[in-house]
Short mmCIF file of C-alpha atoms in Angstrom, two decimals:
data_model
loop_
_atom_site.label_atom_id
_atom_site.label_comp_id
_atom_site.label_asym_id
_atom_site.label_seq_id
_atom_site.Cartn_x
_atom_site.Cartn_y
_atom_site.Cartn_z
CA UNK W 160 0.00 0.00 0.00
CA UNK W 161 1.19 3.58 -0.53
CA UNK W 162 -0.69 5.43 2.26
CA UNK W 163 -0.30 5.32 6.35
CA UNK W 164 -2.64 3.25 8.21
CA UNK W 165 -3.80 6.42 10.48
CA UNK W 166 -6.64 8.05 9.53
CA UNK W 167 -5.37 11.47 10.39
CA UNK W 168 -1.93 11.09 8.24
CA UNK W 169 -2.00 11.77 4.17
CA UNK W 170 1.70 11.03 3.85
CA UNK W 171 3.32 10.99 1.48
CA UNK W 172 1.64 13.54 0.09
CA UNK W 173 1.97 15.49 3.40
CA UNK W 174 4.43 15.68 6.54
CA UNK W 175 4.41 12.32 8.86
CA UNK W 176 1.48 12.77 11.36
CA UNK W 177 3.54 11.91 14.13
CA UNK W 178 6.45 13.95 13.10
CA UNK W 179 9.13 11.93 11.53
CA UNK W 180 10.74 13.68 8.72
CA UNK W 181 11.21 10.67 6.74
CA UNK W 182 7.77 8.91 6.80
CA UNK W 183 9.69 5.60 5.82
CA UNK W 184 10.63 5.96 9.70
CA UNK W 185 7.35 5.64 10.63
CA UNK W 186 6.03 2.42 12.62
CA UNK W 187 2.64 2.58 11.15
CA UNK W 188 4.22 3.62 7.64
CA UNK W 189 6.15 -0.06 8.25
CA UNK W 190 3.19 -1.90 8.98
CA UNK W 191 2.40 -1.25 5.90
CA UNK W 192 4.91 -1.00 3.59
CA UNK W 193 7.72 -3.14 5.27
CA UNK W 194 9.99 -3.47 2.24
CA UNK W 195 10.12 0.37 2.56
CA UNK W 196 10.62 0.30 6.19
CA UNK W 197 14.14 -1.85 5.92
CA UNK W 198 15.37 0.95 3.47
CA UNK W 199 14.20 3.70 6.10
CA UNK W 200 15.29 2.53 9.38
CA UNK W 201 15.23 5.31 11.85
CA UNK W 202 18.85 6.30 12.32
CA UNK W 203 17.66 7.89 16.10
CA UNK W 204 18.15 11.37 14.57
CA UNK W 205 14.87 12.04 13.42
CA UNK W 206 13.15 15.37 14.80
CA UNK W 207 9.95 14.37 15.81
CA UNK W 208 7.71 17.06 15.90
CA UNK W 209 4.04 17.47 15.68
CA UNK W 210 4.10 20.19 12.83
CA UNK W 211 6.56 20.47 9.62
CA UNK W 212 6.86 24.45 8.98
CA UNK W 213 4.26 24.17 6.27
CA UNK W 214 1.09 25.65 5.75
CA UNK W 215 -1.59 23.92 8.35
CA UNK W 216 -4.14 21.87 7.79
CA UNK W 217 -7.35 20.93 9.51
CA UNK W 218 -5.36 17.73 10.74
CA UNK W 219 -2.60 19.89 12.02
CA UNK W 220 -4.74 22.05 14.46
CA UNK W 221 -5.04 20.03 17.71
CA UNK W 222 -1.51 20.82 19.20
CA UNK W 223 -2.16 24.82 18.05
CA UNK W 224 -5.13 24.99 19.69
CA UNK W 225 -4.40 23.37 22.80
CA UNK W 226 -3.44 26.51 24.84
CA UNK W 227 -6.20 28.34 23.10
CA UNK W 228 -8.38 29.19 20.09
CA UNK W 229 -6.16 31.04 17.43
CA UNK W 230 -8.43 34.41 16.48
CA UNK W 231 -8.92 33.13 12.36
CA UNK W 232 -8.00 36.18 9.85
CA UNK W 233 -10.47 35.26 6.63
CA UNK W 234 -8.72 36.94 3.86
CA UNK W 235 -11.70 37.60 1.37
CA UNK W 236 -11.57 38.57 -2.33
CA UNK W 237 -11.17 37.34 -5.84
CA UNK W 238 -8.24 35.16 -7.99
CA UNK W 239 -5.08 37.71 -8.26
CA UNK W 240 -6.39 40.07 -6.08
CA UNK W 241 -3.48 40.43 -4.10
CA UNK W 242 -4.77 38.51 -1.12
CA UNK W 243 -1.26 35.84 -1.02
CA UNK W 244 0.77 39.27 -1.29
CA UNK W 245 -0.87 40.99 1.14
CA UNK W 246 0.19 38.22 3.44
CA UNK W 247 3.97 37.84 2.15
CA UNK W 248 4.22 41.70 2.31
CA UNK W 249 3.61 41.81 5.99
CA UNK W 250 5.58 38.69 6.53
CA UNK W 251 8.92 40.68 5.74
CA UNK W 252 7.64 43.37 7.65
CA UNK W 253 8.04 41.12 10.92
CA UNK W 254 11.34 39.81 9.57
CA UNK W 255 12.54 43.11 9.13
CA UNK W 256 11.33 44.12 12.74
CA UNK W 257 9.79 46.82 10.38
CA UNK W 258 6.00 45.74 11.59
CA UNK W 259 4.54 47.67 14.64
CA UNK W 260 2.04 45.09 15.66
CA UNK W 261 0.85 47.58 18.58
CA UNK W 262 2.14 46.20 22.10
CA UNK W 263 2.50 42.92 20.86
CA UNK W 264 5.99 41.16 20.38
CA UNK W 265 6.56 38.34 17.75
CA UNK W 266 6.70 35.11 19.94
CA UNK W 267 6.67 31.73 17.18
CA UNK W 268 4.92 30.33 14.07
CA UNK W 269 4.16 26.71 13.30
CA UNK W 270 4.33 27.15 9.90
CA UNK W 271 7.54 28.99 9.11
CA UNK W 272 7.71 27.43 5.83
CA UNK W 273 4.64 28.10 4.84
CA UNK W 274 5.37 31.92 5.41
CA UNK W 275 8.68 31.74 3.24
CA UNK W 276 7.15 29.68 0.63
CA UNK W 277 4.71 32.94 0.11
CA UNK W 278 7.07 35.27 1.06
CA UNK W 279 10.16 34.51 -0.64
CA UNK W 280 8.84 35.60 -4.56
CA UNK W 281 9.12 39.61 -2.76
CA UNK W 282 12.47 38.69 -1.75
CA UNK W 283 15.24 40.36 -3.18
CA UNK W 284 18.28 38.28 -4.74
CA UNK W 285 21.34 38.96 -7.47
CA UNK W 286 20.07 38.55 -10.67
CA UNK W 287 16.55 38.78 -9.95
CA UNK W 288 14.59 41.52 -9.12
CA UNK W 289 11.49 40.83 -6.34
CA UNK W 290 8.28 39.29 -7.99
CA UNK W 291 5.13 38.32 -6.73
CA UNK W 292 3.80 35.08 -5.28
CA UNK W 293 2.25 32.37 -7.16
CA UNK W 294 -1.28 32.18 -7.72
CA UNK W 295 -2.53 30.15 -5.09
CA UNK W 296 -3.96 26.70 -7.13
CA UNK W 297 -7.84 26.03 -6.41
CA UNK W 298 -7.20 22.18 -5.23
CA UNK W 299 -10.84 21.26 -4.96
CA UNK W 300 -9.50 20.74 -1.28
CA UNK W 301 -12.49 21.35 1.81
CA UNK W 302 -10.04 23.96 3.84
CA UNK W 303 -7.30 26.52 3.03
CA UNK W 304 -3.82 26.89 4.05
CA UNK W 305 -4.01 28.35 7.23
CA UNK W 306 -0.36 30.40 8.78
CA UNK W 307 0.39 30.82 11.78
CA UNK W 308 1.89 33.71 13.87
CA UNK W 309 2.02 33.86 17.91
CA UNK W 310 2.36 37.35 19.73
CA UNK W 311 2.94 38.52 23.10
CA UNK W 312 2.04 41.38 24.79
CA UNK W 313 4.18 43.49 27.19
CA UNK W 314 2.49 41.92 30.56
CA UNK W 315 3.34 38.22 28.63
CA UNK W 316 0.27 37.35 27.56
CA UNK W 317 -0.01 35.32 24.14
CA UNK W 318 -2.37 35.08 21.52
CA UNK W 319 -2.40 33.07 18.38
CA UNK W 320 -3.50 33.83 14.75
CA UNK W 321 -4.04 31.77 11.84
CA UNK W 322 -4.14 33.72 8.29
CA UNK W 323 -6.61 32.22 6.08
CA UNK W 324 -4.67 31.91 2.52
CA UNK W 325 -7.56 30.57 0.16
CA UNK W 326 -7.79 30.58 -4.02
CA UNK W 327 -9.94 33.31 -5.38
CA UNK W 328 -12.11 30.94 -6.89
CA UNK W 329 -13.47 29.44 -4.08
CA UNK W 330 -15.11 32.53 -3.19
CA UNK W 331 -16.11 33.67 -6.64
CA UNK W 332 -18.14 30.44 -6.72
CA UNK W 333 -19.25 30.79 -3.04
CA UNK W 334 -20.76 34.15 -3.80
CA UNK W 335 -22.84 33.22 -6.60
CA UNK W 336 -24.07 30.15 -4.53
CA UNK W 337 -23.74 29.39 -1.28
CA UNK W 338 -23.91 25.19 -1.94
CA UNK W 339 -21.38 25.03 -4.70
CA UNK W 340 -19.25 22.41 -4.16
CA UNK W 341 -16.48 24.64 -5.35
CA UNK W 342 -17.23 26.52 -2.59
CA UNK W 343 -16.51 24.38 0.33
CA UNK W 344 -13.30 25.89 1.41
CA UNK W 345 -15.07 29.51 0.86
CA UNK W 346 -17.89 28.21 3.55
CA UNK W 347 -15.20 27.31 6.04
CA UNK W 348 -13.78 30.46 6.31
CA UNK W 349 -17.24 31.97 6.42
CA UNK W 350 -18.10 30.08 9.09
CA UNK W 351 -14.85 30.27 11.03
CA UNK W 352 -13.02 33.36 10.74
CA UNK W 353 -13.13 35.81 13.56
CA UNK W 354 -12.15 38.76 11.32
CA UNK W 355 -12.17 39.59 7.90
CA UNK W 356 -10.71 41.50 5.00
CA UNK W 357 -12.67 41.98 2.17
CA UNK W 358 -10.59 43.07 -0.28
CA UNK W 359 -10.84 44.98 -3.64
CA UNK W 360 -8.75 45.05 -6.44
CA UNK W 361 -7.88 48.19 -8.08
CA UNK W 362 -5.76 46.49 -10.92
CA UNK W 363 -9.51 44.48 -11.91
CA UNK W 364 -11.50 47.96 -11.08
CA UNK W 365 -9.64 49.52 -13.34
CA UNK W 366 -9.24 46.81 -16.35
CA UNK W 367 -10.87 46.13 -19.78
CA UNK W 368 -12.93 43.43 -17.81
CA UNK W 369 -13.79 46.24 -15.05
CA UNK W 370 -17.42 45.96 -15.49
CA UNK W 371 -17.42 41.91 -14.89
CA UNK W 372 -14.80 42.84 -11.26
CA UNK W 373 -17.27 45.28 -10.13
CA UNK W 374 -20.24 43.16 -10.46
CA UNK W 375 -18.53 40.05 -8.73
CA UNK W 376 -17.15 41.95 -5.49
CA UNK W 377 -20.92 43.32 -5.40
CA UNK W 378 -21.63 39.83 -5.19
CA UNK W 379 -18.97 38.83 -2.83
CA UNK W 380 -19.84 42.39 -1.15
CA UNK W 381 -23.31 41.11 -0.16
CA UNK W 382 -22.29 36.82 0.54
CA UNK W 383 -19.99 38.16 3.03
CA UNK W 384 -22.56 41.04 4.63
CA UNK W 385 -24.61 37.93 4.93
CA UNK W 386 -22.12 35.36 6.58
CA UNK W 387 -20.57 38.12 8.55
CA UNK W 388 -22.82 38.81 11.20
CA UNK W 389 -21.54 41.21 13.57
CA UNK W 390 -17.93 39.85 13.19
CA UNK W 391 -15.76 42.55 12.41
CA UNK W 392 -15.04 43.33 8.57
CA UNK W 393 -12.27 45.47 7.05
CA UNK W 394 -12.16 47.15 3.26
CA UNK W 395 -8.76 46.58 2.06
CA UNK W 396 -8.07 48.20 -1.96
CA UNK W 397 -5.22 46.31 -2.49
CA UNK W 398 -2.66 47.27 -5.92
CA UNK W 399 -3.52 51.40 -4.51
CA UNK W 400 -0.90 52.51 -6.90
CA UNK W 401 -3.62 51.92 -10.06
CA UNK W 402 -5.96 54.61 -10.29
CA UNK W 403 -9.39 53.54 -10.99
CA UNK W 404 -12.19 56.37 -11.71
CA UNK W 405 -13.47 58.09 -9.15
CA UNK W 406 -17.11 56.86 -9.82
CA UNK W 407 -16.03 53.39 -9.91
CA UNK W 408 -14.25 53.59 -6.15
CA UNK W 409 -17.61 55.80 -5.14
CA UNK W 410 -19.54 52.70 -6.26
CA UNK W 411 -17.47 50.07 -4.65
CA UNK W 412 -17.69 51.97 -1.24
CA UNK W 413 -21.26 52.59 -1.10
CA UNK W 414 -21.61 48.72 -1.86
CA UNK W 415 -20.08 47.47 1.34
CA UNK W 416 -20.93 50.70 3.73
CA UNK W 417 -24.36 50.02 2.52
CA UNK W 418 -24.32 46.79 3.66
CA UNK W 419 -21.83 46.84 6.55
CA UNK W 420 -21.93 50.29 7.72
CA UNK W 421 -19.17 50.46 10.33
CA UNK W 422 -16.92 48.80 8.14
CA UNK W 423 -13.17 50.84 8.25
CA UNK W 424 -11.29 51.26 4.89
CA UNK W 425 -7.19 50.70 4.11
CA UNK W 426 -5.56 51.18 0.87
CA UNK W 427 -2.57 49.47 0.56
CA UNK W 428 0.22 48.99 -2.06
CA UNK W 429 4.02 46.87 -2.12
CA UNK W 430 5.13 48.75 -5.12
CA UNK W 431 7.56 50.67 -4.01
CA UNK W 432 7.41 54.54 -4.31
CA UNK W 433 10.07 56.43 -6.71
CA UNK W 434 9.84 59.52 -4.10
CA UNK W 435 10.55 57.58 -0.88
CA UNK W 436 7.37 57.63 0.79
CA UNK W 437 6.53 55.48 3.33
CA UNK W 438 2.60 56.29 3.54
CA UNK W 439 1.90 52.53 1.58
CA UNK W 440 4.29 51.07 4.34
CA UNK W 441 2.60 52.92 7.06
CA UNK W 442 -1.35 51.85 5.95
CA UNK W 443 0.09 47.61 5.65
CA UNK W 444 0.95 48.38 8.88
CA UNK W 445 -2.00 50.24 10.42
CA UNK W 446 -4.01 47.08 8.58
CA UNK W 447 -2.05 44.91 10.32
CA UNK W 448 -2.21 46.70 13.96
CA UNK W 449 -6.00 46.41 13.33
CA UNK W 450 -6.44 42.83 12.47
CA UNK W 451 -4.34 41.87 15.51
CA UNK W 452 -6.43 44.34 17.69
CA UNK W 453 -9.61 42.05 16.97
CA UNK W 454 -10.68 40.12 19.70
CA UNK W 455 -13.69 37.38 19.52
CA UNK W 456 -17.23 38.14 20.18
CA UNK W 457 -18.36 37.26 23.69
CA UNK W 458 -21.73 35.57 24.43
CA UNK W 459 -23.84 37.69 26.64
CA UNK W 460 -25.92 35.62 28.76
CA UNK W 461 -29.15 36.64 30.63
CA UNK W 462 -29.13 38.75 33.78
CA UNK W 463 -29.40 36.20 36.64
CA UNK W 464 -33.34 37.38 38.49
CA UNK W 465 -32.12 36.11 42.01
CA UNK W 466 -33.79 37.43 45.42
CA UNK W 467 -30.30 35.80 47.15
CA UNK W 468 -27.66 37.74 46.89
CA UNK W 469 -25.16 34.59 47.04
CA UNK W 470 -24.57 33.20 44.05
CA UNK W 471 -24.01 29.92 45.33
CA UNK W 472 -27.57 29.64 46.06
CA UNK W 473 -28.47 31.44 42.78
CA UNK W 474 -29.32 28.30 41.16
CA UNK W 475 -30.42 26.20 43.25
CA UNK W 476 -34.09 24.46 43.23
CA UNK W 477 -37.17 26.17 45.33
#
């Protein structure tokens, strides 16, 4: 057979579920496969570890969430929109020690990887000048790749974040209908996400197919209005260095403050200006400040109508 005999492990099509780097190594790879195991016997130098740098997956969750629920970031907009960038882009800025973050200090990420694999097309190297990421492929998969970053504040406290980084086709499909199977990855984040960032691209707004971009993000506009609730929802125009026309922009806005009135707007760019400023460096980081400043909705339960003032009688049966 050419797959592991637990349930929760795809290798080798993903990292060993119970950490070994070489899933040869593995005793439930053996069981299975035990001409392959004689060719990969553990040397005693494996790192076993419960996460491989990578991108998480649904499967990959348990051990993150185990101190406490990650706040999800659902990154929302069309193929090419920027939404993969927007991520690398403020990657670097924490390499750099460039990113603010508020209070908060950079404490770990479990998936490491997964932010260089994103970030390293803005890289700089000899030879090559910076590029952007790869379009990120629509799978078919049920869930997107989901990176991690931990913070902590100045009094210690941590809190965890998972970015949402999802194809643009998922929720193209998703806001046209709900159902589509295409659209099960779309749902998840809809259903999940704590905050999210709707975004708008100015490069589409602005195209010879402008009229077919504006009519989709009205369509995404009002899915995600919908699926929101009273989470918290962010504007983002991502590529701000395109100018679109005025009345295009005027219609985009009154789209989503129509529908989600409170909703704040950024415009942000990594093109870098010829002049030197620093205002598209300062907005990726104000977006950033106020994604981490989200915290989850609380339930608010039901005064308590109580003659006894101790609550441990409160409750108790008359």
């Amino acid at each position: 057979m050419t797959s592991c005999s637990r349930t929760t492990c795809f290798a080798p099509d993903s990292t060993c579920d119970l950490g070994h780097l070489d899933h040869t190594c593995c005793s439930a790879w053996r069981k299975e496969t035990g001409a392959e195991a004689k060719r990969g016997e553990s040397t005693g130098s494996d790192l076993l570890l419960p996460w491989s740098g990578s991108a998480l997956g649904l499967t990959d969750l348990g051990f993150v969430v185990g101190c406490q629920k990650p706040l999800l970031v659902g990154i929302i907009g069309p193929q090419n929109a920027g939404k993969t960038t927007l991520l690398a882009a403020w990657y670097l800025l924490l390499c750099r020690g460039l990113a603010r973050a508020g209070m908060r200090q950079f404490s770990g990420s479990y998936s490491l990887a997964g932010w260089e694999a994103v970030a390293s097309a803005l890289r700089w190297s000899p030879g090559q000048p910076p590029n952007f990421p790869p379009h990120t492929t629509s799978r078919g998969g049920r869930s997107p790749g989901l990176l991690h970053l931990g913070f902590r504040d100045l009094a210690g406290k941590g809190c965890s974040y998972l970015f949402a980084d999802a194809p643009g086709e998922w929720f193209q499909k998703w806001a046209v209908n709900r159902e589509a199977v295409d659209g099960e990855g779309a749902r998840w984040v809809a259903e999940h996400a704590d905050v999210f960032l709707l975004i708008a691209d100015r490069g589409a707004l602005s195209g010879v197919n402008m009229g077919s971009a504006r009519n989709s993000f009205q369509l995404l506009a009002h899915r995600l209005s919908v699926e929101a609730g009273n989470r918290p929802v962010a504007l983002v125009w991502t590529k701000s260095d395109i100018s679109i026309a005025s009345e295009m922009e005027a219609m985009v806005r009154k789209t989503v403050l129509d529908l989600m009135p409170n909703t704040p707007e950024f415009s942000v760019s990594v093109r870098a200006d010829s002049e030197g400023d620093s205002s598209d460096l300062n907005v990726l980081q104000d977006l950033l400040d106020w994604t981490l400043d989200v915290r989850r909705n609380l339930i608010c339960l039901p005064a308590v109508q109580s003659s006894v003032p101790d609550p441990l009688f409160m409750f108790g049966t008359r």
